[in-house]
C-alpha angles and dihedrals in degrees: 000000000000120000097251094046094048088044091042090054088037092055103043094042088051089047085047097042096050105137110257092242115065097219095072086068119208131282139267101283099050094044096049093047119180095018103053089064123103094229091055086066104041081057085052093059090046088055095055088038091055092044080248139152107269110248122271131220127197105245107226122187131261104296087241089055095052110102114215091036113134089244091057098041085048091060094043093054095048086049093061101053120113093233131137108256098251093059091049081058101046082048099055096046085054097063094042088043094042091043106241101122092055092052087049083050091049093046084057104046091042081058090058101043084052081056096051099048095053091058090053091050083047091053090044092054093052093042098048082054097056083048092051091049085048122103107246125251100262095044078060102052088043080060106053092042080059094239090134080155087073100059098051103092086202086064096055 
């Protein structure tokens, strides 16, 4: 199969497939955004094709770690309220059991595969212009072979 499609069924089965209980954290895929996609290595591939810089990806902290996320504000929110202690905790089952917090936690990691995504169109984009300012195949192997005649559209 091509590259988008595969990354396109591997993401949303990964956002799908997120365990129900946040400390079991997500898989792979989810965690080494951009560079576990298939397109971020087939840009890759451009890059070194072009003789150009390999792509770059901003390296952005565990999602756990990351501070302003819906799962953390979530938790936030449920920490200042003025409950006993049991119902803070009744309430807090109920939104694991009744799988709220699972769909915050996949909010949040559909926002950072958009954002992963976009880095790898951004690298593809850098990378199909390299290819663009570099020579074509054939004007290279005119090149090595020494016709350099041929190149030259005034001699034709």
């Amino acid at each position: 199969p091509s590259a988008p499609p595969a990354d396109a069924r591997a993401l949303v089965k990964h956002l799908c497939c997120l365990p129900r209980h946040s400390s079991k954290g997500c898989g792979a895929l989810l965690l080494e955004l951009p560079r576990s996609l298939h397109c971020w290595r087939l840009v890759e591939r451009a890059c070194a094709a072009a003789s150009a810089p390999p792509p770059t990806a901003a390296d952005e902290p565990p999602p756990a770690a990351v501070a302003g996320r819906w799962h953390s504000r979530l938790r936030e929110s449920l920490g200042v309220q003025l409950w006993p202690p049991e119902a803070a905790a009744v309430v807090r089952a109920s939104l694991l059991c009744r799988g709220a917090d699972k769909a915050v936690r996949m909010r949040d990691e559909l926002s950072r595969a958009r954002a992963a995504l976009e880095s790898c169109t951004e690298a593809a984009d850098a990378a199909l212009r390299a290819l663009q300012r570099s020579p074509c195949c054939a004007e290279d192997a005119l090149r090595l072979l020494g016709d350099e005649a041929a190149l030259d559209p005034a001699s034709a």
